[in-house]
XYZ file of C-alpha atoms in Angstrom:
154
model
C 1.551 3.402 -4.168
C 1.801 3.928 -8.166
C 4.922 3.582 -8.401
C 5.446 0.675 -6.577
C 2.945 -0.940 -9.114
C 4.134 0.304 -12.267
C 7.690 -0.463 -11.239
C 6.902 -4.423 -9.871
C 4.169 -4.852 -13.160
C 7.697 -3.749 -15.226
C 9.872 -6.172 -13.785
C 7.259 -8.981 -14.390
C 5.441 -9.769 -11.209
C 1.338 -9.839 -10.434
C 0.348 -7.280 -7.979
C -2.824 -6.237 -5.805
C -4.339 -3.557 -3.912
C -5.767 -3.361 -1.282
C -7.501 0.186 -0.326
C -8.746 0.613 3.027
C -11.842 3.655 2.979
C -10.994 5.953 5.266
C -13.821 8.847 4.734
C -16.344 6.886 6.213
C -19.259 5.213 4.368
C -19.378 2.866 1.622
C -17.089 3.867 -1.751
C -18.996 5.732 -4.529
C -19.051 3.275 -7.337
C -19.179 6.256 -10.094
C -16.241 8.387 -8.598
C -13.488 8.121 -11.302
C -9.854 8.507 -11.543
C -9.792 7.335 -7.312
C -6.755 5.719 -6.052
C -7.873 2.004 -7.703
C -8.605 3.527 -10.705
C -4.922 4.891 -10.555
C -3.621 1.818 -8.996
C -4.878 -0.331 -12.493
C -3.518 2.091 -14.906
C -0.369 1.614 -12.774
C -0.678 -2.666 -13.810
C -2.267 -3.589 -10.856
C -3.792 -6.983 -11.552
C -6.933 -6.630 -9.154
C -7.572 -3.575 -7.063
C -10.457 -3.278 -4.382
C -11.536 -0.668 -1.735
C -13.489 -1.355 1.312
C -15.090 1.106 3.177
C -18.409 0.556 5.710
C -18.753 -3.509 5.069
C -19.036 -2.625 1.096
C -16.109 -4.186 -1.077
C -16.067 -3.194 -4.280
C -14.627 -5.830 -6.374
C -18.765 -6.026 -6.027
C -19.160 -8.444 -2.258
C -21.248 -7.138 0.920
C -21.752 -8.328 3.721
C -21.640 -6.653 6.832
C -18.083 -5.877 7.450
C -15.065 -7.408 5.631
C -12.156 -7.315 7.785
C -8.452 -7.087 5.822
C -7.865 -11.045 6.725
C -10.662 -11.646 4.683
C -9.908 -9.583 1.621
C -6.363 -11.307 1.332
C -7.986 -14.714 1.452
C -9.627 -13.391 -1.810
C -7.204 -12.209 -2.933
C -5.097 -15.874 -2.932
C -7.565 -17.239 -5.761
C -5.796 -14.446 -8.311
C -2.279 -15.883 -7.882
C -0.436 -12.645 -7.295
C 3.743 -12.120 -6.398
C 2.796 -9.348 -4.462
C -0.324 -7.711 -2.581
C 0.171 -3.945 -1.526
C -2.188 -2.500 0.872
C -2.698 1.221 1.708
C -4.375 2.125 5.128
C -4.921 -0.618 7.808
C -2.271 0.734 10.017
C -3.047 -0.362 13.267
C -2.869 -4.411 10.854
C 0.099 -6.082 12.302
C 1.846 -6.731 8.759
C 4.775 -5.197 7.851
C 4.187 -1.445 6.664
C 5.869 1.623 5.569
C 4.611 4.886 7.257
C 3.897 8.111 4.960
C 4.826 10.878 6.871
C 3.511 14.673 5.151
C 3.819 17.063 8.256
C 5.286 17.166 12.106
C 1.332 16.672 12.834
C 2.194 12.715 11.214
C 4.873 11.623 12.983
C 2.731 10.402 16.060
C 2.468 7.001 13.698
C 6.076 6.918 14.364
C 5.480 6.020 17.886
C 1.769 4.343 17.738
C 2.223 2.081 15.028
C 4.115 -1.327 14.931
C 5.657 -3.908 12.477
C 7.460 -0.565 11.051
C 9.975 -1.759 7.846
C 10.351 2.105 6.300
C 9.208 5.875 6.398
C 8.846 8.162 3.532
C 9.052 11.477 4.788
C 7.993 15.081 3.326
C 9.879 16.600 6.705
C 13.193 15.789 8.332
C 13.589 13.042 11.034
C 16.072 12.812 13.408
C 14.979 9.922 15.985
C 13.930 6.578 15.108
C 13.867 2.518 15.113
C 14.745 -0.284 12.826
C 13.371 1.161 10.016
C 14.532 2.615 6.669
C 14.074 6.934 6.330
C 13.509 8.055 2.529
C 12.610 11.596 2.024
C 9.900 12.106 -0.919
C 12.762 12.956 -2.817
C 14.072 9.002 -3.016
C 11.008 7.157 -3.934
C 12.945 5.425 -6.554
C 15.717 4.559 -4.588
C 12.963 3.399 -1.647
C 11.625 1.245 -4.294
C 14.631 -1.027 -5.331
C 15.499 -1.107 -1.619
C 11.989 -2.704 -0.919
C 11.737 -5.222 -4.218
C 15.318 -6.006 -3.442
C 14.544 -7.046 0.339
C 11.436 -8.968 -1.210
C 12.425 -10.494 -4.211
C 16.109 -10.922 -3.747
C 16.977 -12.422 -7.288
C 14.744 -9.345 -9.282
C 16.483 -7.194 -11.630
C 14.621 -4.287 -10.644
C 14.139 -1.916 -13.649
C 13.942 1.801 -12.343
């Protein structure tokens, strides 16, 4: 995510990020150097994390679904919103495979556009596979696929 955000902002894009707090409970406000801090440091214009009904741009209600958060972000005129977590949402996604135990995600999730993997993957459907050492190539392919006229600066 940091590489994606940094590259996009370096190319003049206004990027926002949304993260799902997958550890259960409400995200901690006082913990520094969390993913949202890293996203902001990489250049994201707006970041948020949602967990157990608490959305940290600081707005609380019983529960936030991804569509509601995206609706809030529309008011910030972003060129791109990168979403981390929310595996079961129908949006196009990049799946991270850290080890063989994660391979089940390729069968379980929908709308996979690309895979970034630490392990070799021999069979796949209609998505591109990038090994972790190919992150720069992935970033370039990603941005060219969305912004045809963007001159991707590494």
